[in-house]
Amino acid sequence: MIRALVACSLLTVSCSLLAGGQPGANDLRLRLSDLESLTAEFEQTVYAAEGDVLQQASGQIQAARPGRVRWQTEAPLEQLIVSDGQTLWLYDPDLEQVTIKPFEADLSKTPAVLFIGDLAALEQSYSVTWEEGENTLFTLIPISADSLYEKVTLSFQSNIPVAMALWDSLGQKTDIRFHNVQRNPSWTPAQFIFVPPEGVDIIGDE
């Protein structure tokens, strides 16, 4: 259950991201404005509020603007999330189950889909600050009281995203490290379509 919640939650972190009056928002928008597609490997760790490790996972992400994402978590926590910008598929091989729902449903209350949003309205959703160091760290505090997360941070080396962290209302932290990041690789629409395997249970709309 934790892995499903974490995976879906990670797809609710930035499609409504970016606009322009806050200096931090401006800088973040500039780093992402020419990002049309992305591939990376990731390592993800979920921590309890007390600091104990609840879950560790790794996998690959492919993303393309607008709204296309393929987030694949490797065994033993195997899971696949795919969106073509209209439909979202969540496939759990262990449960032999596919959940299908409109992609927009995941965008209604919280910003969604890191790196592949429409780059509009960051200031309406977040208060953004940043600090320079070895990496540039952006801190995003949601303005809405019903946001899924209390805080999100994004870390960049130049214009390359290298890390992301999210704190939820229960104090849990999800830490994601990106490796072998490629900006603007070529892609095909077929990469962001999912056909459920024969015999699996389907929940939601086909």
Short mmCIF file of N, CA and C in Angstrom, two decimals, residues 67-202:
data_model
loop_
_atom_site.label_atom_id
_atom_site.label_comp_id
_atom_site.label_asym_id
_atom_site.label_seq_id
_atom_site.Cartn_x
_atom_site.Cartn_y
_atom_site.Cartn_z
N GLY A 67 2.56 16.23 -20.01
CA GLY A 67 1.83 15.24 -19.24
C GLY A 67 2.17 13.78 -19.49
N ARG A 68 3.24 13.49 -20.20
CA ARG A 68 3.58 12.09 -20.48
C ARG A 68 4.64 11.63 -19.49
N VAL A 69 4.41 10.48 -18.89
CA VAL A 69 5.38 9.96 -17.93
C VAL A 69 5.33 8.44 -17.89
N ARG A 70 6.48 7.85 -17.69
CA ARG A 70 6.61 6.41 -17.48
C ARG A 70 7.55 6.22 -16.30
N TRP A 71 6.99 5.83 -15.15
CA TRP A 71 7.74 5.70 -13.89
C TRP A 71 7.74 4.22 -13.51
N GLN A 72 8.88 3.59 -13.64
CA GLN A 72 8.97 2.14 -13.43
C GLN A 72 9.86 1.83 -12.24
N THR A 73 9.28 1.18 -11.25
CA THR A 73 10.00 0.76 -10.05
C THR A 73 10.39 -0.70 -10.19
N GLU A 74 11.64 -1.00 -9.88
CA GLU A 74 12.16 -2.35 -10.07
C GLU A 74 11.79 -3.26 -8.91
N ALA A 75 11.89 -4.59 -9.15
CA ALA A 75 11.69 -5.59 -8.11
C ALA A 75 12.68 -5.33 -6.96
N PRO A 76 12.30 -5.64 -5.72
CA PRO A 76 11.12 -6.41 -5.29
C PRO A 76 9.85 -5.58 -5.12
N LEU A 77 9.90 -4.27 -5.39
CA LEU A 77 8.72 -3.42 -5.26
C LEU A 77 8.24 -3.01 -6.66
N GLU A 78 8.16 -3.99 -7.54
CA GLU A 78 7.89 -3.72 -8.94
C GLU A 78 6.53 -3.04 -9.13
N GLN A 79 6.55 -1.98 -9.93
CA GLN A 79 5.33 -1.24 -10.21
C GLN A 79 5.59 -0.35 -11.42
N LEU A 80 4.54 -0.08 -12.20
CA LEU A 80 4.67 0.75 -13.38
C LEU A 80 3.54 1.76 -13.42
N ILE A 81 3.89 3.03 -13.59
CA ILE A 81 2.91 4.09 -13.78
C ILE A 81 3.16 4.71 -15.14
N VAL A 82 2.11 4.82 -15.93
CA VAL A 82 2.23 5.37 -17.28
C VAL A 82 1.12 6.39 -17.50
N SER A 83 1.46 7.51 -18.12
CA SER A 83 0.46 8.48 -18.52
C SER A 83 0.77 8.97 -19.93
N ASP A 84 -0.27 9.10 -20.75
CA ASP A 84 -0.12 9.69 -22.07
C ASP A 84 -0.59 11.13 -22.10
N GLY A 85 -0.84 11.70 -20.92
CA GLY A 85 -1.33 13.06 -20.82
C GLY A 85 -2.84 13.13 -20.69
N GLN A 86 -3.52 12.01 -20.94
CA GLN A 86 -4.97 11.96 -20.80
C GLN A 86 -5.41 10.85 -19.85
N THR A 87 -4.75 9.70 -19.95
CA THR A 87 -5.09 8.53 -19.14
C THR A 87 -3.89 8.14 -18.28
N LEU A 88 -4.18 7.73 -17.04
CA LEU A 88 -3.14 7.27 -16.12
C LEU A 88 -3.36 5.79 -15.83
N TRP A 89 -2.32 4.98 -16.05
CA TRP A 89 -2.36 3.56 -15.75
C TRP A 89 -1.41 3.26 -14.59
N LEU A 90 -1.87 2.56 -13.59
CA LEU A 90 -1.05 2.12 -12.48
C LEU A 90 -1.09 0.60 -12.44
N TYR A 91 0.03 -0.04 -12.78
CA TYR A 91 0.10 -1.50 -12.90
C TYR A 91 0.94 -2.08 -11.78
N ASP A 92 0.33 -2.99 -11.02
CA ASP A 92 1.01 -3.69 -9.94
C ASP A 92 1.09 -5.17 -10.31
N PRO A 93 2.26 -5.64 -10.78
CA PRO A 93 2.38 -7.04 -11.19
C PRO A 93 2.11 -8.04 -10.06
N ASP A 94 2.53 -7.70 -8.83
CA ASP A 94 2.32 -8.61 -7.71
C ASP A 94 0.84 -8.86 -7.46
N LEU A 95 0.05 -7.82 -7.59
CA LEU A 95 -1.40 -7.94 -7.38
C LEU A 95 -2.13 -8.35 -8.65
N GLU A 96 -1.39 -8.37 -9.79
CA GLU A 96 -2.00 -8.62 -11.10
C GLU A 96 -3.20 -7.69 -11.29
N GLN A 97 -2.94 -6.41 -11.12
CA GLN A 97 -4.00 -5.41 -11.10
C GLN A 97 -3.56 -4.13 -11.80
N VAL A 98 -4.46 -3.57 -12.60
CA VAL A 98 -4.23 -2.29 -13.26
C VAL A 98 -5.34 -1.32 -12.86
N THR A 99 -4.95 -0.15 -12.37
CA THR A 99 -5.90 0.91 -12.08
C THR A 99 -5.81 1.93 -13.20
N ILE A 100 -6.97 2.28 -13.78
CA ILE A 100 -7.02 3.21 -14.91
C ILE A 100 -7.92 4.38 -14.53
N LYS A 101 -7.42 5.60 -14.73
CA LYS A 101 -8.24 6.77 -14.43
C LYS A 101 -7.80 7.94 -15.29
N PRO A 102 -8.65 8.95 -15.40
CA PRO A 102 -8.25 10.13 -16.18
C PRO A 102 -7.04 10.80 -15.55
N PHE A 103 -6.11 11.20 -16.37
CA PHE A 103 -4.92 11.86 -15.88
C PHE A 103 -5.26 13.16 -15.17
N GLU A 104 -6.26 13.89 -15.66
CA GLU A 104 -6.62 15.17 -15.06
C GLU A 104 -7.06 15.02 -13.61
N ALA A 105 -7.59 13.85 -13.24
CA ALA A 105 -8.05 13.65 -11.87
C ALA A 105 -6.92 13.81 -10.88
N ASP A 106 -5.69 13.54 -11.29
CA ASP A 106 -4.56 13.66 -10.40
C ASP A 106 -4.00 15.08 -10.36
N LEU A 107 -4.58 15.97 -11.17
CA LEU A 107 -4.08 17.33 -11.21
C LEU A 107 -5.00 18.31 -10.51
N SER A 108 -6.16 17.85 -10.07
CA SER A 108 -7.19 18.78 -9.65
C SER A 108 -6.87 19.51 -8.36
N LYS A 109 -6.21 18.86 -7.42
CA LYS A 109 -5.99 19.48 -6.12
C LYS A 109 -4.53 19.82 -5.85
N THR A 110 -3.63 19.12 -6.49
CA THR A 110 -2.22 19.34 -6.21
C THR A 110 -1.46 19.47 -7.52
N PRO A 111 -0.34 20.17 -7.51
CA PRO A 111 0.50 20.22 -8.69
C PRO A 111 0.94 18.82 -9.08
N ALA A 112 1.21 18.59 -10.34
CA ALA A 112 1.43 17.21 -10.76
C ALA A 112 2.53 17.06 -11.78
N VAL A 113 3.14 15.93 -11.70
CA VAL A 113 4.07 15.39 -12.68
C VAL A 113 5.31 16.25 -12.86
N LEU A 114 6.29 15.92 -12.07
CA LEU A 114 7.55 16.65 -12.06
C LEU A 114 8.14 16.75 -13.46
N PHE A 115 8.57 17.95 -13.81
CA PHE A 115 9.32 18.27 -15.02
C PHE A 115 8.48 18.36 -16.30
N ILE A 116 7.20 17.98 -16.28
CA ILE A 116 6.48 17.95 -17.55
C ILE A 116 5.20 18.78 -17.50
N GLY A 117 5.15 19.75 -16.61
CA GLY A 117 3.98 20.60 -16.52
C GLY A 117 3.98 21.68 -17.58
N ASP A 118 2.99 22.53 -17.52
CA ASP A 118 2.84 23.57 -18.54
C ASP A 118 3.54 24.87 -18.15
N LEU A 119 4.30 24.86 -17.07
CA LEU A 119 5.08 26.02 -16.64
C LEU A 119 4.23 27.27 -16.47
N ALA A 120 3.12 27.11 -15.78
CA ALA A 120 2.23 28.26 -15.53
C ALA A 120 1.73 28.19 -14.09
N ALA A 121 1.75 29.32 -13.42
CA ALA A 121 1.09 29.52 -12.13
C ALA A 121 1.80 28.95 -10.92
N LEU A 122 3.10 28.97 -10.90
CA LEU A 122 3.83 28.55 -9.71
C LEU A 122 3.48 29.42 -8.50
N GLU A 123 3.46 30.72 -8.71
CA GLU A 123 3.21 31.63 -7.59
C GLU A 123 1.82 31.43 -6.98
N GLN A 124 0.88 30.96 -7.78
CA GLN A 124 -0.46 30.72 -7.27
C GLN A 124 -0.52 29.46 -6.42
N SER A 125 0.47 28.57 -6.59
CA SER A 125 0.46 27.30 -5.88
C SER A 125 1.49 27.22 -4.77
N TYR A 126 2.63 27.92 -4.94
CA TYR A 126 3.74 27.77 -4.00
C TYR A 126 4.38 29.11 -3.67
N SER A 127 4.93 29.16 -2.48
CA SER A 127 5.93 30.16 -2.14
C SER A 127 7.29 29.51 -2.39
N VAL A 128 8.11 30.14 -3.22
CA VAL A 128 9.36 29.51 -3.66
C VAL A 128 10.56 30.32 -3.20
N THR A 129 11.50 29.65 -2.56
CA THR A 129 12.79 30.26 -2.20
C THR A 129 13.90 29.36 -2.73
N TRP A 130 15.09 29.90 -2.81
CA TRP A 130 16.21 29.08 -3.26
C TRP A 130 17.49 29.52 -2.58
N GLU A 131 18.44 28.60 -2.55
CA GLU A 131 19.74 28.91 -1.99
C GLU A 131 20.82 28.24 -2.83
N GLU A 132 21.93 28.94 -2.98
CA GLU A 132 23.04 28.44 -3.78
C GLU A 132 24.04 27.73 -2.90
N GLY A 133 24.61 26.65 -3.42
CA GLY A 133 25.66 25.91 -2.75
C GLY A 133 26.34 25.06 -3.81
N GLU A 134 26.80 23.90 -3.44
CA GLU A 134 27.33 22.98 -4.44
C GLU A 134 26.25 22.70 -5.49
N ASN A 135 25.00 22.56 -5.02
CA ASN A 135 23.83 22.49 -5.89
C ASN A 135 22.92 23.66 -5.57
N THR A 136 22.01 23.98 -6.49
CA THR A 136 20.99 24.99 -6.22
C THR A 136 19.76 24.29 -5.68
N LEU A 137 19.33 24.69 -4.50
CA LEU A 137 18.21 24.06 -3.82
C LEU A 137 17.01 24.99 -3.81
N PHE A 138 15.90 24.53 -4.40
CA PHE A 138 14.65 25.27 -4.39
C PHE A 138 13.72 24.64 -3.34
N THR A 139 13.12 25.48 -2.52
CA THR A 139 12.15 25.03 -1.53
C THR A 139 10.79 25.59 -1.89
N LEU A 140 9.81 24.70 -2.02
CA LEU A 140 8.46 25.06 -2.42
C LEU A 140 7.51 24.77 -1.26
N ILE A 141 6.85 25.80 -0.77
CA ILE A 141 5.86 25.66 0.29
C ILE A 141 4.48 25.89 -0.31
N PRO A 142 3.59 24.89 -0.27
CA PRO A 142 2.26 25.06 -0.86
C PRO A 142 1.48 26.17 -0.17
N ILE A 143 0.75 26.93 -0.98
CA ILE A 143 -0.09 27.99 -0.44
C ILE A 143 -1.43 27.44 0.03
N SER A 144 -1.96 26.46 -0.68
CA SER A 144 -3.26 25.89 -0.34
C SER A 144 -3.16 25.01 0.90
N ALA A 145 -4.15 25.09 1.77
CA ALA A 145 -4.15 24.31 3.00
C ALA A 145 -4.42 22.84 2.75
N ASP A 146 -5.03 22.49 1.59
CA ASP A 146 -5.35 21.09 1.34
C ASP A 146 -4.34 20.42 0.41
N SER A 147 -3.14 21.00 0.32
CA SER A 147 -2.10 20.40 -0.50
C SER A 147 -1.69 19.05 0.06
N LEU A 148 -1.27 18.15 -0.84
CA LEU A 148 -0.84 16.82 -0.44
C LEU A 148 0.44 16.87 0.39
N TYR A 149 1.31 17.83 0.09
CA TYR A 149 2.59 17.93 0.78
C TYR A 149 2.74 19.26 1.50
N GLU A 150 3.49 19.25 2.59
CA GLU A 150 3.75 20.48 3.33
C GLU A 150 4.97 21.21 2.78
N LYS A 151 5.88 20.45 2.16
CA LYS A 151 7.08 21.07 1.60
C LYS A 151 7.64 20.17 0.52
N VAL A 152 8.18 20.79 -0.53
CA VAL A 152 8.87 20.07 -1.60
C VAL A 152 10.19 20.78 -1.86
N THR A 153 11.28 20.03 -2.02
CA THR A 153 12.54 20.64 -2.43
C THR A 153 13.03 19.99 -3.71
N LEU A 154 13.64 20.80 -4.57
CA LEU A 154 14.23 20.35 -5.82
C LEU A 154 15.67 20.81 -5.85
N SER A 155 16.58 19.91 -6.20
CA SER A 155 18.00 20.25 -6.22
C SER A 155 18.54 20.09 -7.64
N PHE A 156 19.30 21.10 -8.10
CA PHE A 156 19.84 21.10 -9.46
C PHE A 156 21.35 21.27 -9.43
N GLN A 157 22.03 20.61 -10.35
CA GLN A 157 23.40 20.93 -10.71
C GLN A 157 23.32 21.60 -12.07
N SER A 158 23.54 22.91 -12.11
CA SER A 158 23.27 23.69 -13.30
C SER A 158 21.80 23.52 -13.67
N ASN A 159 21.50 23.01 -14.85
CA ASN A 159 20.10 22.80 -15.22
C ASN A 159 19.69 21.33 -15.17
N ILE A 160 20.47 20.52 -14.47
CA ILE A 160 20.20 19.09 -14.36
C ILE A 160 19.57 18.80 -12.99
N PRO A 161 18.35 18.28 -12.94
CA PRO A 161 17.76 17.91 -11.65
C PRO A 161 18.46 16.68 -11.08
N VAL A 162 18.89 16.77 -9.82
CA VAL A 162 19.63 15.66 -9.22
C VAL A 162 18.93 15.07 -8.00
N ALA A 163 17.98 15.79 -7.41
CA ALA A 163 17.32 15.27 -6.22
C ALA A 163 16.00 16.00 -6.00
N MET A 164 15.14 15.30 -5.27
CA MET A 164 13.83 15.85 -4.91
C MET A 164 13.46 15.27 -3.55
N ALA A 165 12.82 16.06 -2.71
CA ALA A 165 12.35 15.56 -1.42
C ALA A 165 10.98 16.14 -1.14
N LEU A 166 10.14 15.32 -0.48
CA LEU A 166 8.76 15.74 -0.19
C LEU A 166 8.42 15.36 1.24
N TRP A 167 7.79 16.30 1.96
CA TRP A 167 7.35 16.06 3.32
C TRP A 167 5.82 16.11 3.34
N ASP A 168 5.18 15.06 3.85
CA ASP A 168 3.72 15.06 3.89
C ASP A 168 3.21 15.54 5.24
N SER A 169 1.89 15.59 5.38
CA SER A 169 1.28 16.16 6.59
C SER A 169 1.50 15.28 7.82
N LEU A 170 1.92 14.03 7.62
CA LEU A 170 2.20 13.13 8.74
C LEU A 170 3.66 13.19 9.16
N GLY A 171 4.44 14.01 8.46
CA GLY A 171 5.85 14.14 8.80
C GLY A 171 6.75 13.16 8.06
N GLN A 172 6.16 12.30 7.21
CA GLN A 172 6.98 11.38 6.43
C GLN A 172 7.71 12.14 5.33
N LYS A 173 8.91 11.68 5.04
CA LYS A 173 9.72 12.30 4.00
C LYS A 173 10.02 11.28 2.91
N THR A 174 9.83 11.68 1.66
CA THR A 174 10.23 10.86 0.52
C THR A 174 11.41 11.53 -0.15
N ASP A 175 12.53 10.83 -0.21
CA ASP A 175 13.76 11.36 -0.77
C ASP A 175 14.07 10.63 -2.08
N ILE A 176 14.28 11.37 -3.17
CA ILE A 176 14.54 10.77 -4.48
C ILE A 176 15.84 11.34 -5.03
N ARG A 177 16.74 10.46 -5.45
CA ARG A 177 17.99 10.86 -6.06
C ARG A 177 17.98 10.41 -7.52
N PHE A 178 18.31 11.33 -8.43
CA PHE A 178 18.32 11.03 -9.86
C PHE A 178 19.75 10.83 -10.34
N HIS A 179 19.93 9.84 -11.23
CA HIS A 179 21.25 9.54 -11.80
C HIS A 179 21.11 9.37 -13.31
N ASN A 180 22.22 9.58 -14.01
CA ASN A 180 22.25 9.38 -15.47
C ASN A 180 21.09 10.13 -16.14
N VAL A 181 20.93 11.38 -15.75
CA VAL A 181 19.85 12.20 -16.29
C VAL A 181 20.18 12.65 -17.71
N GLN A 182 19.24 12.48 -18.60
CA GLN A 182 19.37 12.98 -19.98
C GLN A 182 18.25 13.98 -20.24
N ARG A 183 18.62 15.18 -20.65
CA ARG A 183 17.65 16.20 -21.01
C ARG A 183 17.31 16.09 -22.49
N ASN A 184 16.02 16.18 -22.78
CA ASN A 184 15.51 16.24 -24.14
C ASN A 184 15.94 15.09 -25.06
N PRO A 185 15.87 13.85 -24.56
CA PRO A 185 16.11 12.73 -25.47
C PRO A 185 14.91 12.55 -26.41
N SER A 186 15.13 11.86 -27.51
CA SER A 186 14.02 11.58 -28.42
C SER A 186 13.08 10.57 -27.78
N TRP A 187 11.81 10.58 -28.19
CA TRP A 187 10.82 9.67 -27.63
C TRP A 187 9.72 9.44 -28.65
N THR A 188 8.93 8.41 -28.41
CA THR A 188 7.79 8.10 -29.27
C THR A 188 6.53 7.99 -28.41
N PRO A 189 5.36 8.29 -28.98
CA PRO A 189 4.11 8.18 -28.20
C PRO A 189 3.89 6.80 -27.62
N ALA A 190 4.38 5.75 -28.28
CA ALA A 190 4.17 4.38 -27.80
C ALA A 190 4.81 4.15 -26.44
N GLN A 191 5.83 4.93 -26.08
CA GLN A 191 6.46 4.77 -24.78
C GLN A 191 5.53 5.14 -23.64
N PHE A 192 4.49 5.92 -23.95
CA PHE A 192 3.61 6.43 -22.91
C PHE A 192 2.19 5.89 -23.07
N ILE A 193 2.10 4.70 -23.61
CA ILE A 193 0.83 3.97 -23.70
C ILE A 193 1.01 2.64 -23.00
N PHE A 194 0.00 2.22 -22.24
CA PHE A 194 0.07 0.94 -21.54
C PHE A 194 -1.10 0.06 -21.94
N VAL A 195 -0.81 -1.15 -22.35
CA VAL A 195 -1.83 -2.14 -22.67
C VAL A 195 -1.83 -3.18 -21.56
N PRO A 196 -2.90 -3.28 -20.77
CA PRO A 196 -2.93 -4.24 -19.65
C PRO A 196 -2.69 -5.67 -20.13
N PRO A 197 -1.86 -6.42 -19.42
CA PRO A 197 -1.66 -7.82 -19.78
C PRO A 197 -2.96 -8.62 -19.66
N GLU A 198 -3.04 -9.64 -20.43
CA GLU A 198 -4.24 -10.49 -20.39
C GLU A 198 -4.40 -11.12 -19.03
N GLY A 199 -5.64 -11.11 -18.52
CA GLY A 199 -5.94 -11.81 -17.27
C GLY A 199 -5.81 -10.97 -16.03
N VAL A 200 -5.30 -9.73 -16.11
CA VAL A 200 -5.16 -8.92 -14.90
C VAL A 200 -6.50 -8.28 -14.56
N ASP A 201 -6.69 -7.97 -13.28
CA ASP A 201 -7.88 -7.24 -12.85
C ASP A 201 -7.73 -5.78 -13.24
N ILE A 202 -8.81 -5.19 -13.75
CA ILE A 202 -8.81 -3.80 -14.16
C ILE A 202 -9.78 -3.02 -13.30
#
